[in-house]
Every structure is written in structure tokens, then in C-alpha cells.
GROMACS .gro file of C-alpha atoms in nm:
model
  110
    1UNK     CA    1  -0.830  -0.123  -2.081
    2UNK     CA    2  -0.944  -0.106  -1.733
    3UNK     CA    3  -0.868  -0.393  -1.486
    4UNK     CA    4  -1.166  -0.597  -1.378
    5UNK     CA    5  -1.416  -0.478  -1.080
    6UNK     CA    6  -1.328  -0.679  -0.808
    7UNK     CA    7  -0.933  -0.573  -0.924
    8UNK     CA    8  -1.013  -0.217  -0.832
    9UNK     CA    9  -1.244  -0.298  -0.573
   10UNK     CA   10  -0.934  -0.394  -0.366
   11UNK     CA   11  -0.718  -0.140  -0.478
   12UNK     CA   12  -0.944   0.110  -0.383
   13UNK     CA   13  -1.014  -0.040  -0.067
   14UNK     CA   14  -0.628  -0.147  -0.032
   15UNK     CA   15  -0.546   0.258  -0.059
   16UNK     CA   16  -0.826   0.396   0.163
   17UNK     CA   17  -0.726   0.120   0.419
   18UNK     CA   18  -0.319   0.252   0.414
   19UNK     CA   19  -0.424   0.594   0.392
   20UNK     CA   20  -0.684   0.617   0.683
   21UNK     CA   21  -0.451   0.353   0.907
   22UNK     CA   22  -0.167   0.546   0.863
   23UNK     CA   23  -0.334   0.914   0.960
   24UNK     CA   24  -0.504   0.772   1.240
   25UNK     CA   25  -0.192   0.620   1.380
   26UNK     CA   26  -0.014   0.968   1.337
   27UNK     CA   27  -0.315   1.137   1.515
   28UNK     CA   28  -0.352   0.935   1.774
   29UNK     CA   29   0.108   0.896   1.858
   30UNK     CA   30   0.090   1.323   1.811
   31UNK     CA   31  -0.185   1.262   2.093
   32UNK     CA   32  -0.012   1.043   2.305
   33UNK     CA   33   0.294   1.248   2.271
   34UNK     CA   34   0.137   1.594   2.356
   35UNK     CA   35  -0.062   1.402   2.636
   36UNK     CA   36   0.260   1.215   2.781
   37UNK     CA   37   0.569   1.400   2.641
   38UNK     CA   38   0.661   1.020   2.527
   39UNK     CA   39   0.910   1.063   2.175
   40UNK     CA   40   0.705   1.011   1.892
   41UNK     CA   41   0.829   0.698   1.789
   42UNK     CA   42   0.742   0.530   2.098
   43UNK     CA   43   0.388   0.679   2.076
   44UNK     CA   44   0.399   0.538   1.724
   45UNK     CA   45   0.493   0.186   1.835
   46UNK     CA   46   0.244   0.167   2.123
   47UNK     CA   47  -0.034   0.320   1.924
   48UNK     CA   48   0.052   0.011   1.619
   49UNK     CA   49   0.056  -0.210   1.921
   50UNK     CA   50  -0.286  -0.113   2.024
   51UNK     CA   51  -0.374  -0.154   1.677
   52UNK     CA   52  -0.275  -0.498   1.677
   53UNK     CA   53  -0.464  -0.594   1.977
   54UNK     CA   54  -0.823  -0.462   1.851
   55UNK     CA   55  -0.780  -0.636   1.513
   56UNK     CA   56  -0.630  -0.928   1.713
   57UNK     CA   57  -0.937  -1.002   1.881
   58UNK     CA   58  -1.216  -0.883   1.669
   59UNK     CA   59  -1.088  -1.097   1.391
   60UNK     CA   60  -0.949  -1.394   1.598
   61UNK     CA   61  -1.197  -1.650   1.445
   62UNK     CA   62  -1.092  -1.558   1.055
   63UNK     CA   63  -0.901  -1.809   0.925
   64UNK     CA   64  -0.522  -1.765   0.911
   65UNK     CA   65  -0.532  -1.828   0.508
   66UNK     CA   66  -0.748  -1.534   0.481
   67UNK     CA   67  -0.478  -1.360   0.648
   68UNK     CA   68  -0.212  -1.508   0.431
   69UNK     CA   69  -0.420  -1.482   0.084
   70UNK     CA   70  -0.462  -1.083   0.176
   71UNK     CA   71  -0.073  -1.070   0.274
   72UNK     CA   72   0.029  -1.195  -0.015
   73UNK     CA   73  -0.264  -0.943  -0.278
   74UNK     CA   74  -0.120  -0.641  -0.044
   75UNK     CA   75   0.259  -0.751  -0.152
   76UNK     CA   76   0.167  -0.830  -0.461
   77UNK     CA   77   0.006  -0.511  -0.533
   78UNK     CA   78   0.318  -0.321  -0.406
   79UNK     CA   79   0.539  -0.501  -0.595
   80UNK     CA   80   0.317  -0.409  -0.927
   81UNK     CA   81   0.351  -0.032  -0.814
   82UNK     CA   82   0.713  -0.054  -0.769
   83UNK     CA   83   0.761  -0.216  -1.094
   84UNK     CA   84   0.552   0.013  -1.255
   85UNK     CA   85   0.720   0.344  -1.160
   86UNK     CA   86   1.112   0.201  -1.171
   87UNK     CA   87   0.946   0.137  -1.563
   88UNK     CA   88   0.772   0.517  -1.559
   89UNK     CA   89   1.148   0.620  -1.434
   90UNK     CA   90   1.338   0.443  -1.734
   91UNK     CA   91   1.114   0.554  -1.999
   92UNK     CA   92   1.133   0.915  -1.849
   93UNK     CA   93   1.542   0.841  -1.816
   94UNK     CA   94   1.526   0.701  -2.201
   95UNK     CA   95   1.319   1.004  -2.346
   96UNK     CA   96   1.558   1.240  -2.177
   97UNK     CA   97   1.813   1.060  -2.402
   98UNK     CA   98   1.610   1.114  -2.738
   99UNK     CA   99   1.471   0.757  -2.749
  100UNK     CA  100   1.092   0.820  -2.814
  101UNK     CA  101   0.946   0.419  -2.849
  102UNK     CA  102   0.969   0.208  -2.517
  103UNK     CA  103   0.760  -0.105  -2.486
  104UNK     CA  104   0.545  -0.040  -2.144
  105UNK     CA  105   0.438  -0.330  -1.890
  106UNK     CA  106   0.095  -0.312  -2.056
  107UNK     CA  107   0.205  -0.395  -2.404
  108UNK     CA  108   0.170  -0.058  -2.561
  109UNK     CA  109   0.453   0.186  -2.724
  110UNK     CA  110   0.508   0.488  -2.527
   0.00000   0.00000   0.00000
């Protein structure tokens, strides 16, 4: 069964989000740091810093629920990943030991 549209709608988005954040942040600290000679976890911070200020003040008139109601979908949604692999791991762990039916988080036998 696949989860609803607007379900993977924000995972999708949720992914590309981390994914191009978190490269861009690398590029630009390995830029700062071949630019300055500053460690790399200082160009890290100050590049996250910068971050913060541009979404700081280009979504300053979004209302803090928003922020809070997205907080809480993002943790959410890692805390459904988690779950799901410490699962994958104990039904990998199980069939290692012979046992061949475990009940998944979606209901179904594996």
C-alpha cells in the first residue's frame, strides 16, 4: 500500500531539503576553509550560522506554529525511520537465528 500523496510529497521534499542543505553547507565550510585556513568545524558552524540568518529574515513573518507543526513532521518522520530499521535489524537478527515469521510495523509477516 502506498502512503497518501501529500505523505510523500513531504518526504520527498523532507529528503531533497536534508540532502541539498547538508552538501551545500559542506561546499561552502571546504570553501571557507581553503579560502581562510579556518578548521573545518568552525567553517561549518559559521556557514549554519549564515544559514540561519537568510532563513531568519526571509521567513520572519511565517508564523511560529508553522515552524513548530514542521518541527514536529521532521521529528516525527525520523523517529518512523529509526523505528523502522532497529525493526529491519531484529528481523534480520531473528532470521539469522532460523526464525522465518516476524510481524512487521505494517502488519504483514515477513
Amino acid at each position: 500500500m502506498l502512503p497518501p500523496p501529500h505523505v510523500t510529497e513531504f518526504v520527498v521534499q523532507l529528503l531533497n531539503v536534508g540532502h541539498t542543505v547538508v552538501g551545500l553547507v559542506e561546499n561552502l565550510a571546504e570553501a571557507v576553509v581553503e579560502a581562510t585556513g579556518a578548521p573545518i568545524e568552525e567553517a561549518r558552524h559559521d556557514v549554519v550560522a549564515m544559514a540561519m540568518g537568510t532563513v531568519g529574515v526571509r521567513l520572519a513573518a511565517t508564523p511560529p506554529e508553522e515552524f513548530m507543526r514542521a518541527s514536529a513532521l521532521a521529528r516525527t518522520t525520523l523517529a518512523v525511520i529509526l523505528d523502522d530499521l532497529e525493526r529491519a535489524a531484529a528481523v534480520a537478527e531473528q532470521r539469522g537465528r532460523g526464525v522465518r515469521t516476524v510481524r512487521s510495523s505494517h502488519g504483514r509477516s515477513l
